[in-house]
Amino acid sequence: MKKQFHKDLIHSGLLHRPLPLYEEGSLEKQWEQRTVMNRRAIWSVDTSLQPIHSGEGRISVTPDAQEGPILSLEGNTITYCWPEAMSPDGDCAFYGTVHARLPIDNENWETYHCLTFYVKPDCDGARIVNINLGIKNDGEIKVPDEYYREGSHVVNLKNHEWNRCIWEFGSMARDMITELEFNCRLNGKDTSSGEKVSFQIKEVYLEQVSEPEPDKGWFCKKEGIAYSSSGYFLQGQKQAITACEAEVFQIMDATENKVIYQGIVQKQSYLGEEYSVLDFSCVMKEGSYRIKVDEQLSKAFPISNEIYEDAIWKVLNFLFCERCGYPVPNKHGLCHQDVIAQHEGRSISFGGGWHDAGDMSQQLIHTAEVTQALFETAESIKLLIKQAERKNKRNIDQEPLSDEDMEFKGLLYDRLIEEALWGLEFVLKSRFGDGYRATSAGLVRWTNGLIGDEDDVEVRCHNHAFENLLCSGICAVAAKYLKDTDEELAWKCLQIAEEDFDFGMKRWDTVGMELPIMWEHTYSSSKAQYYALISWTASSLYERTGHGRYGVIAATYGTKLLQCQEREDRAGGIKGFFYRDEEHKIIVHYSHQSREYMFVQAFERLCDTQPEHAQKAEWEQAMRLYGEYIKKLMEYASPYHMLPAGLYHENEIEDRESFRLLHLLVDYESQKEHYLQQMKSGFCLEDGYYIRNFPVWFSFRGNTAIHLAMGHASSIVGRYFHDEELQQLAKEQLYWISGKNPFQQSLMYGEGDRYMQQYAVMPGEMTGELPVGIQTNEDEDLPYWPHNNNATYKEVWTSSACRWLWSISSIYQGTRE
């Protein structure tokens, strides 16, 4: 553990206060060091634009002879009535927006790389402040796009001081700009909030810079190295990617500043471009290292089996900052007290668990899954502690862990359990006890905490099989891990797990697969997903109770799941993937949320809990086939080794129902052709099959949860069969997050190098936050990481953190001593 981070943890009270933000490692700070080649004023001494006000509040202009005019936006935090565009019941509503629009006369901004400006927020009592800006382009490509993802940018700010801001344009269309807009949202009042918000804006310039930042494509720029800035595991492949033309590279000991390895640069072609691959897998000694190639020198990174220990603490910090119903210091006060679930005359306050993302919305299922991930990560840390104790006793040829290091591992285990218990409490209290549960709430404002007035939020309540079955399995997992530390709570968890399993199965037997409202993140679940869930949950209960009926149900639904797997060669030798049901018409796909791991997880639990069962060989074969499918996909992967999204078939578009489930807020008829175009931009196989690196998707884009879920599945199979290739593929998904990607950016704020601000409108920037993820542009199958800070792709998401933790846990449990 780094010394400064050790101090930060101590000062946080081991994460009962948020960790500090280290902006010096951010890409925004690096941009400030670039040379400005040319600049042009948009709003300054020499401009005469007249801003136009719309929406709530008011705008004004104050002349300043030296710095130019100052544009001010002001508004009230609460307007006491919903604006006309908002839902009259207050669902996902806020109090409007103050707009200041600057008309632009069809200008071409293509020679400029970014927009810079200064903004000073004066929002009394506001701990989190941000400003929104946007452009309109009326050229060949219209901006904003139909989903309002392009041309919109949010900047997280420091209150009561001038902030210098940079909006990097990247490849965004800007050949005929007609408008530049600044706006601020009126989000209600948190505990400390005042009555008004105010933003002052000055010195708005277009700039042409020396090193513009790329945002699209596989080919990385020459001025850097794509490597895992969090480090590399001791065992397994260690590679970095660069675009330089050198023939050799060096690995340097960062402590002694000397070369310890020199390797030959390997050339790899992919989609018409040649990449330089730097392979240093032979470096097998724990330590701190740098990569040197040509004139490029990376920052120091560790090689160790514990490279992500600091990052686990940081993800814990992210989750702590996202706590709901809890006053998080310097973030927000006690929230969701007047967010109420009602069922047959009874009410539950929905404060608890964790907020879903960058707003205040809540999803029970996300909290439940994060709870499970925390318990399982804690268990993997316990395993590491035991391994370290054995190593220290054996005095093997490695530096023994100090008492302080061992102590901090123990503290990490305890803190993971503590945060898991916070989530578990919410899972338990969301029940009405008759099958109905409080499941979700859409909330994008602060509420006043008073129950019974106009700003209350109604929680969605359902009696659905999926939620009850998943919560049942997660409570059974909690009972397993709590049995030695909190026997009574473990007993209660198991009792509730059995009750909820019965509720879930009764509903399943009565109505089968059913849909929640589309905003809930189980919406796209397939029949195969249900089979996997029922089998996994029944196996978990069988393990805890020994009751034979659970074993029978687990095996029965395991057989149904087997019938959903492709076992014959398709597309020239690909098999092992799963269809949405036994009819084998539609392949399972995910476009935003992903539970890809559930299928092999169900078979693994069957094999573990019923090792003498007559079908065990079939269950193991199903896992082997899936592992082969993953390996086949990797034949089409980029040099960065991100797992491709999967296999598609051109006839799938004819299934209107599955399209509706997977692609929210999208018109089938108008987007049908775009679905086919996206599919065909991938790799064309035979018989109408294609492989895409990224999913086919529309409004909701972002790949983190998708490729991490596949990595988790890969690790499950790799661990079971001791398959190092599959284990390595799981590690590669973490390396992608840590900077081994075309943009050479860490996607976790505050971890590694070159991280960027993310869309965190309500909680503000948080060390350890993870986004929905890298997307694609329009119908392409190329990585696209716009510098626009906007939802959904750059929105922070607890689902991404959950799958990151699962990946870490699974890899740690499969790591050799």
Short mmCIF file of N, CA and C in Angstrom, two decimals, residues 443-577:
data_model
loop_
_atom_site.label_atom_id
_atom_site.label_comp_id
_atom_site.label_asym_id
_atom_site.label_seq_id
_atom_site.Cartn_x
_atom_site.Cartn_y
_atom_site.Cartn_z
N LEU A 443 -35.44 9.14 -9.03
CA LEU A 443 -35.30 10.36 -8.24
C LEU A 443 -34.08 11.14 -8.72
N VAL A 444 -34.30 12.37 -9.18
CA VAL A 444 -33.21 13.21 -9.68
C VAL A 444 -33.19 14.56 -8.98
N ARG A 445 -33.66 14.61 -7.73
CA ARG A 445 -33.66 15.85 -6.95
C ARG A 445 -33.50 15.52 -5.48
N TRP A 446 -33.17 16.53 -4.69
CA TRP A 446 -33.18 16.37 -3.24
C TRP A 446 -34.61 16.57 -2.75
N THR A 447 -35.06 15.75 -1.82
CA THR A 447 -36.37 15.94 -1.21
C THR A 447 -36.19 16.45 0.22
N ASN A 448 -37.27 16.98 0.80
CA ASN A 448 -37.14 17.67 2.10
C ASN A 448 -37.27 16.75 3.31
N GLY A 449 -37.58 15.48 3.10
CA GLY A 449 -37.66 14.55 4.21
C GLY A 449 -38.97 14.56 4.97
N LEU A 450 -39.89 15.45 4.61
CA LEU A 450 -41.19 15.53 5.28
C LEU A 450 -42.19 14.65 4.54
N ILE A 451 -42.75 13.69 5.24
CA ILE A 451 -43.68 12.75 4.63
C ILE A 451 -45.07 13.37 4.55
N GLY A 452 -45.64 13.39 3.33
CA GLY A 452 -47.01 13.86 3.18
C GLY A 452 -47.16 15.12 2.37
N ASP A 453 -46.04 15.74 1.93
CA ASP A 453 -46.19 16.95 1.12
C ASP A 453 -45.93 16.65 -0.35
N GLU A 454 -45.84 17.74 -1.16
CA GLU A 454 -45.86 17.56 -2.61
C GLU A 454 -44.56 16.99 -3.19
N ASP A 455 -43.46 16.98 -2.43
CA ASP A 455 -42.22 16.49 -3.03
C ASP A 455 -41.92 15.03 -2.69
N ASP A 456 -42.87 14.32 -2.06
CA ASP A 456 -42.68 12.90 -1.78
C ASP A 456 -42.54 12.11 -3.10
N VAL A 457 -41.88 10.98 -3.01
CA VAL A 457 -41.68 10.11 -4.18
C VAL A 457 -42.29 8.75 -3.90
N GLU A 458 -43.07 8.27 -4.85
CA GLU A 458 -43.70 6.95 -4.72
C GLU A 458 -42.76 5.87 -5.24
N VAL A 459 -42.56 4.84 -4.44
CA VAL A 459 -41.68 3.73 -4.80
C VAL A 459 -42.49 2.66 -5.54
N ARG A 460 -41.87 2.06 -6.53
CA ARG A 460 -42.52 0.97 -7.25
C ARG A 460 -42.47 -0.30 -6.39
N CYS A 461 -43.59 -1.00 -6.32
CA CYS A 461 -43.69 -2.25 -5.53
C CYS A 461 -44.20 -3.37 -6.43
N HIS A 462 -43.59 -4.54 -6.29
CA HIS A 462 -43.99 -5.67 -7.14
C HIS A 462 -43.91 -6.97 -6.36
N ASN A 463 -44.64 -7.94 -6.85
CA ASN A 463 -44.46 -9.34 -6.45
C ASN A 463 -44.01 -10.07 -7.71
N HIS A 464 -42.69 -10.00 -8.00
CA HIS A 464 -42.14 -10.63 -9.20
C HIS A 464 -41.23 -11.78 -8.80
N ALA A 465 -41.27 -12.80 -9.60
CA ALA A 465 -40.44 -13.97 -9.32
C ALA A 465 -38.96 -13.62 -9.32
N PHE A 466 -38.51 -12.84 -10.29
CA PHE A 466 -37.08 -12.61 -10.44
C PHE A 466 -36.49 -11.95 -9.20
N GLU A 467 -37.11 -10.86 -8.73
CA GLU A 467 -36.58 -10.15 -7.56
C GLU A 467 -36.56 -11.04 -6.32
N ASN A 468 -37.65 -11.78 -6.10
CA ASN A 468 -37.71 -12.64 -4.92
C ASN A 468 -36.67 -13.76 -4.99
N LEU A 469 -36.51 -14.35 -6.16
CA LEU A 469 -35.55 -15.44 -6.30
C LEU A 469 -34.11 -14.95 -6.15
N LEU A 470 -33.80 -13.79 -6.73
CA LEU A 470 -32.45 -13.27 -6.61
C LEU A 470 -32.14 -12.87 -5.17
N CYS A 471 -33.08 -12.18 -4.53
CA CYS A 471 -32.86 -11.79 -3.13
C CYS A 471 -32.78 -13.02 -2.23
N SER A 472 -33.52 -14.06 -2.57
CA SER A 472 -33.43 -15.30 -1.81
C SER A 472 -32.02 -15.87 -1.88
N GLY A 473 -31.48 -15.97 -3.09
CA GLY A 473 -30.13 -16.51 -3.25
C GLY A 473 -29.09 -15.68 -2.55
N ILE A 474 -29.24 -14.35 -2.61
CA ILE A 474 -28.26 -13.46 -1.98
C ILE A 474 -28.36 -13.55 -0.46
N CYS A 475 -29.57 -13.72 0.08
CA CYS A 475 -29.70 -13.92 1.53
C CYS A 475 -29.09 -15.25 1.95
N ALA A 476 -29.19 -16.27 1.11
CA ALA A 476 -28.54 -17.55 1.42
C ALA A 476 -27.03 -17.40 1.42
N VAL A 477 -26.49 -16.60 0.49
CA VAL A 477 -25.06 -16.32 0.47
C VAL A 477 -24.65 -15.59 1.74
N ALA A 478 -25.45 -14.60 2.15
CA ALA A 478 -25.16 -13.85 3.38
C ALA A 478 -25.17 -14.78 4.59
N ALA A 479 -26.14 -15.70 4.64
CA ALA A 479 -26.20 -16.65 5.76
C ALA A 479 -24.93 -17.49 5.84
N LYS A 480 -24.40 -17.86 4.69
CA LYS A 480 -23.16 -18.64 4.65
C LYS A 480 -21.99 -17.88 5.24
N TYR A 481 -21.84 -16.62 4.87
CA TYR A 481 -20.68 -15.85 5.29
C TYR A 481 -20.82 -15.25 6.68
N LEU A 482 -22.04 -15.22 7.22
CA LEU A 482 -22.26 -14.65 8.55
C LEU A 482 -22.35 -15.71 9.65
N LYS A 483 -22.34 -16.97 9.29
CA LYS A 483 -22.62 -18.02 10.27
C LYS A 483 -21.63 -18.03 11.44
N ASP A 484 -20.38 -17.59 11.22
CA ASP A 484 -19.39 -17.62 12.29
C ASP A 484 -19.24 -16.29 13.01
N THR A 485 -19.84 -15.21 12.46
CA THR A 485 -19.66 -13.89 13.07
C THR A 485 -20.95 -13.29 13.61
N ASP A 486 -22.09 -13.66 13.04
CA ASP A 486 -23.38 -13.15 13.51
C ASP A 486 -24.41 -14.25 13.30
N GLU A 487 -24.39 -15.21 14.21
CA GLU A 487 -25.20 -16.42 14.04
C GLU A 487 -26.68 -16.12 13.93
N GLU A 488 -27.15 -15.13 14.70
CA GLU A 488 -28.59 -14.85 14.70
C GLU A 488 -29.03 -14.20 13.40
N LEU A 489 -28.22 -13.28 12.90
CA LEU A 489 -28.56 -12.66 11.61
C LEU A 489 -28.47 -13.69 10.49
N ALA A 490 -27.48 -14.58 10.57
CA ALA A 490 -27.37 -15.65 9.57
C ALA A 490 -28.63 -16.51 9.58
N TRP A 491 -29.14 -16.82 10.77
CA TRP A 491 -30.38 -17.60 10.88
C TRP A 491 -31.54 -16.88 10.21
N LYS A 492 -31.64 -15.56 10.48
CA LYS A 492 -32.74 -14.80 9.90
C LYS A 492 -32.62 -14.72 8.39
N CYS A 493 -31.40 -14.53 7.90
CA CYS A 493 -31.19 -14.47 6.44
C CYS A 493 -31.64 -15.77 5.78
N LEU A 494 -31.33 -16.89 6.39
CA LEU A 494 -31.71 -18.17 5.81
C LEU A 494 -33.22 -18.37 5.85
N GLN A 495 -33.84 -17.94 6.95
CA GLN A 495 -35.30 -18.04 7.04
C GLN A 495 -35.96 -17.23 5.93
N ILE A 496 -35.49 -16.01 5.74
CA ILE A 496 -36.06 -15.14 4.70
C ILE A 496 -35.74 -15.69 3.32
N ALA A 497 -34.56 -16.26 3.15
CA ALA A 497 -34.20 -16.85 1.86
C ALA A 497 -35.18 -17.94 1.48
N GLU A 498 -35.56 -18.77 2.44
CA GLU A 498 -36.51 -19.84 2.15
C GLU A 498 -37.89 -19.28 1.84
N GLU A 499 -38.32 -18.28 2.61
CA GLU A 499 -39.62 -17.67 2.36
C GLU A 499 -39.68 -17.04 0.97
N ASP A 500 -38.65 -16.26 0.65
CA ASP A 500 -38.65 -15.57 -0.64
C ASP A 500 -38.53 -16.54 -1.81
N PHE A 501 -37.84 -17.64 -1.60
CA PHE A 501 -37.77 -18.65 -2.65
C PHE A 501 -39.16 -19.21 -2.93
N ASP A 502 -39.91 -19.47 -1.87
CA ASP A 502 -41.28 -19.97 -2.07
C ASP A 502 -42.15 -18.93 -2.76
N PHE A 503 -42.02 -17.65 -2.36
CA PHE A 503 -42.78 -16.59 -3.04
C PHE A 503 -42.43 -16.55 -4.53
N GLY A 504 -41.12 -16.61 -4.81
CA GLY A 504 -40.67 -16.54 -6.19
C GLY A 504 -41.15 -17.71 -7.03
N MET A 505 -41.05 -18.91 -6.48
CA MET A 505 -41.46 -20.09 -7.23
C MET A 505 -42.98 -20.14 -7.41
N LYS A 506 -43.72 -19.68 -6.42
CA LYS A 506 -45.17 -19.64 -6.57
C LYS A 506 -45.55 -18.70 -7.70
N ARG A 507 -44.90 -17.54 -7.74
CA ARG A 507 -45.20 -16.59 -8.81
C ARG A 507 -44.77 -17.15 -10.17
N TRP A 508 -43.60 -17.78 -10.20
CA TRP A 508 -43.10 -18.36 -11.45
C TRP A 508 -44.04 -19.46 -11.96
N ASP A 509 -44.49 -20.31 -11.06
CA ASP A 509 -45.39 -21.40 -11.44
C ASP A 509 -46.75 -20.87 -11.90
N THR A 510 -47.15 -19.71 -11.38
CA THR A 510 -48.46 -19.14 -11.69
C THR A 510 -48.45 -18.37 -13.00
N VAL A 511 -47.48 -17.47 -13.18
CA VAL A 511 -47.51 -16.58 -14.35
C VAL A 511 -46.29 -16.73 -15.25
N GLY A 512 -45.28 -17.46 -14.81
CA GLY A 512 -44.06 -17.61 -15.61
C GLY A 512 -43.26 -16.33 -15.67
N MET A 513 -42.59 -16.12 -16.78
CA MET A 513 -41.76 -14.93 -16.93
C MET A 513 -42.65 -13.71 -17.13
N GLU A 514 -42.40 -12.67 -16.34
CA GLU A 514 -43.19 -11.45 -16.46
C GLU A 514 -42.27 -10.24 -16.40
N LEU A 515 -42.79 -9.10 -16.84
CA LEU A 515 -41.97 -7.89 -16.93
C LEU A 515 -42.31 -6.92 -15.82
N PRO A 516 -41.29 -6.30 -15.23
CA PRO A 516 -41.54 -5.12 -14.40
C PRO A 516 -41.75 -3.93 -15.32
N ILE A 517 -41.87 -2.72 -14.77
CA ILE A 517 -41.87 -1.57 -15.65
C ILE A 517 -40.48 -1.45 -16.26
N MET A 518 -40.35 -0.76 -17.37
CA MET A 518 -39.12 -0.82 -18.14
C MET A 518 -37.94 -0.17 -17.45
N TRP A 519 -38.17 0.67 -16.43
CA TRP A 519 -37.04 1.33 -15.76
C TRP A 519 -36.30 0.41 -14.81
N GLU A 520 -36.86 -0.77 -14.54
CA GLU A 520 -36.18 -1.67 -13.61
C GLU A 520 -35.18 -2.54 -14.37
N HIS A 521 -34.05 -2.80 -13.73
CA HIS A 521 -32.92 -3.38 -14.45
C HIS A 521 -32.95 -4.91 -14.52
N THR A 522 -34.13 -5.47 -14.39
CA THR A 522 -34.32 -6.89 -14.71
C THR A 522 -35.18 -7.02 -15.97
N TYR A 523 -35.44 -5.90 -16.62
CA TYR A 523 -36.43 -5.84 -17.71
C TYR A 523 -36.09 -6.77 -18.86
N SER A 524 -34.82 -6.91 -19.19
CA SER A 524 -34.45 -7.68 -20.38
C SER A 524 -34.23 -9.16 -20.09
N SER A 525 -34.56 -9.63 -18.90
CA SER A 525 -34.28 -11.01 -18.51
C SER A 525 -34.98 -12.00 -19.44
N SER A 526 -34.27 -13.06 -19.79
CA SER A 526 -34.80 -14.10 -20.66
C SER A 526 -35.27 -15.30 -19.83
N LYS A 527 -35.92 -16.24 -20.48
CA LYS A 527 -36.32 -17.46 -19.80
C LYS A 527 -35.09 -18.24 -19.34
N ALA A 528 -34.04 -18.25 -20.16
CA ALA A 528 -32.80 -18.92 -19.76
C ALA A 528 -32.21 -18.28 -18.51
N GLN A 529 -32.35 -16.95 -18.40
CA GLN A 529 -31.85 -16.25 -17.20
C GLN A 529 -32.62 -16.71 -15.96
N TYR A 530 -33.92 -16.86 -16.11
CA TYR A 530 -34.74 -17.38 -15.00
C TYR A 530 -34.30 -18.79 -14.61
N TYR A 531 -34.07 -19.65 -15.59
CA TYR A 531 -33.65 -21.01 -15.29
C TYR A 531 -32.34 -20.99 -14.49
N ALA A 532 -31.40 -20.18 -14.95
CA ALA A 532 -30.10 -20.11 -14.26
C ALA A 532 -30.27 -19.59 -12.84
N LEU A 533 -31.12 -18.56 -12.68
CA LEU A 533 -31.33 -17.97 -11.36
C LEU A 533 -31.99 -18.97 -10.41
N ILE A 534 -33.03 -19.66 -10.89
CA ILE A 534 -33.72 -20.63 -10.02
C ILE A 534 -32.75 -21.73 -9.60
N SER A 535 -31.96 -22.23 -10.53
CA SER A 535 -31.03 -23.31 -10.21
C SER A 535 -29.96 -22.84 -9.21
N TRP A 536 -29.38 -21.65 -9.46
CA TRP A 536 -28.34 -21.14 -8.56
C TRP A 536 -28.88 -20.91 -7.15
N THR A 537 -30.06 -20.29 -7.07
CA THR A 537 -30.65 -20.00 -5.76
C THR A 537 -30.99 -21.30 -5.03
N ALA A 538 -31.57 -22.27 -5.75
CA ALA A 538 -31.92 -23.54 -5.11
C ALA A 538 -30.65 -24.26 -4.63
N SER A 539 -29.58 -24.21 -5.39
CA SER A 539 -28.32 -24.82 -4.96
C SER A 539 -27.78 -24.15 -3.71
N SER A 540 -27.90 -22.81 -3.66
CA SER A 540 -27.42 -22.08 -2.48
C SER A 540 -28.22 -22.47 -1.24
N LEU A 541 -29.52 -22.66 -1.42
CA LEU A 541 -30.35 -23.09 -0.29
C LEU A 541 -30.07 -24.55 0.08
N TYR A 542 -29.84 -25.37 -0.91
CA TYR A 542 -29.51 -26.78 -0.65
C TYR A 542 -28.22 -26.88 0.16
N GLU A 543 -27.24 -26.05 -0.20
CA GLU A 543 -25.97 -26.06 0.54
C GLU A 543 -26.17 -25.67 2.00
N ARG A 544 -27.05 -24.68 2.26
CA ARG A 544 -27.23 -24.19 3.63
C ARG A 544 -28.16 -25.07 4.46
N THR A 545 -29.18 -25.67 3.83
CA THR A 545 -30.20 -26.39 4.60
C THR A 545 -30.07 -27.91 4.50
N GLY A 546 -29.56 -28.41 3.37
CA GLY A 546 -29.52 -29.85 3.15
C GLY A 546 -30.86 -30.44 2.76
N HIS A 547 -31.87 -29.60 2.57
CA HIS A 547 -33.20 -30.10 2.21
C HIS A 547 -33.20 -30.59 0.76
N GLY A 548 -33.63 -31.83 0.57
CA GLY A 548 -33.54 -32.46 -0.73
C GLY A 548 -34.33 -31.78 -1.82
N ARG A 549 -35.42 -31.11 -1.46
CA ARG A 549 -36.26 -30.51 -2.50
C ARG A 549 -35.50 -29.42 -3.25
N TYR A 550 -34.61 -28.73 -2.52
CA TYR A 550 -33.83 -27.69 -3.19
C TYR A 550 -32.85 -28.30 -4.20
N GLY A 551 -32.28 -29.42 -3.83
CA GLY A 551 -31.38 -30.09 -4.75
C GLY A 551 -32.10 -30.55 -6.00
N VAL A 552 -33.32 -31.05 -5.83
CA VAL A 552 -34.12 -31.51 -6.97
C VAL A 552 -34.46 -30.33 -7.89
N ILE A 553 -34.91 -29.22 -7.30
CA ILE A 553 -35.26 -28.04 -8.11
C ILE A 553 -34.03 -27.52 -8.84
N ALA A 554 -32.90 -27.46 -8.14
CA ALA A 554 -31.67 -26.97 -8.77
C ALA A 554 -31.30 -27.82 -9.99
N ALA A 555 -31.38 -29.12 -9.85
CA ALA A 555 -31.03 -30.01 -10.96
C ALA A 555 -32.06 -29.93 -12.09
N THR A 556 -33.34 -29.82 -11.73
CA THR A 556 -34.40 -29.74 -12.74
C THR A 556 -34.21 -28.51 -13.63
N TYR A 557 -33.93 -27.37 -12.99
CA TYR A 557 -33.75 -26.15 -13.79
C TYR A 557 -32.38 -26.09 -14.43
N GLY A 558 -31.42 -26.84 -13.90
CA GLY A 558 -30.16 -27.00 -14.59
C GLY A 558 -30.36 -27.73 -15.92
N THR A 559 -31.26 -28.71 -15.91
CA THR A 559 -31.58 -29.44 -17.15
C THR A 559 -32.26 -28.51 -18.15
N LYS A 560 -33.16 -27.67 -17.67
CA LYS A 560 -33.81 -26.71 -18.56
C LYS A 560 -32.79 -25.75 -19.16
N LEU A 561 -31.83 -25.33 -18.34
CA LEU A 561 -30.80 -24.42 -18.82
C LEU A 561 -29.91 -25.10 -19.87
N LEU A 562 -29.62 -26.37 -19.67
CA LEU A 562 -28.84 -27.12 -20.66
C LEU A 562 -29.51 -27.06 -22.03
N GLN A 563 -30.83 -27.09 -22.02
CA GLN A 563 -31.57 -27.10 -23.28
C GLN A 563 -31.52 -25.74 -23.99
N CYS A 564 -31.03 -24.71 -23.30
CA CYS A 564 -30.91 -23.38 -23.91
C CYS A 564 -29.51 -23.13 -24.48
N GLN A 565 -28.60 -24.08 -24.30
CA GLN A 565 -27.23 -23.89 -24.77
C GLN A 565 -27.04 -24.51 -26.14
N GLU A 566 -26.29 -23.82 -26.99
CA GLU A 566 -25.97 -24.36 -28.31
C GLU A 566 -24.82 -25.35 -28.17
N ARG A 567 -25.04 -26.60 -28.61
CA ARG A 567 -24.02 -27.64 -28.50
C ARG A 567 -23.53 -28.12 -29.85
N GLU A 568 -24.11 -27.58 -30.91
CA GLU A 568 -23.67 -27.92 -32.26
C GLU A 568 -22.89 -26.75 -32.84
N ASP A 569 -21.98 -27.05 -33.76
CA ASP A 569 -21.18 -25.99 -34.37
C ASP A 569 -22.05 -25.05 -35.19
N ARG A 570 -21.87 -23.76 -34.96
CA ARG A 570 -22.51 -22.72 -35.75
C ARG A 570 -21.44 -21.77 -36.25
N ALA A 571 -21.72 -21.07 -37.31
CA ALA A 571 -20.82 -20.03 -37.82
C ALA A 571 -19.40 -20.54 -37.99
N GLY A 572 -19.27 -21.78 -38.47
CA GLY A 572 -17.93 -22.31 -38.72
C GLY A 572 -17.21 -22.80 -37.49
N GLY A 573 -17.95 -23.31 -36.51
CA GLY A 573 -17.28 -23.94 -35.37
C GLY A 573 -17.49 -23.26 -34.04
N ILE A 574 -18.50 -22.42 -33.91
CA ILE A 574 -18.75 -21.74 -32.63
C ILE A 574 -19.94 -22.39 -31.95
N LYS A 575 -19.78 -22.71 -30.68
CA LYS A 575 -20.86 -23.27 -29.87
C LYS A 575 -20.61 -22.89 -28.41
N GLY A 576 -21.52 -23.30 -27.55
CA GLY A 576 -21.35 -23.03 -26.13
C GLY A 576 -22.08 -21.82 -25.62
N PHE A 577 -22.61 -20.98 -26.51
CA PHE A 577 -23.37 -19.79 -26.10
C PHE A 577 -24.79 -20.20 -25.73
#
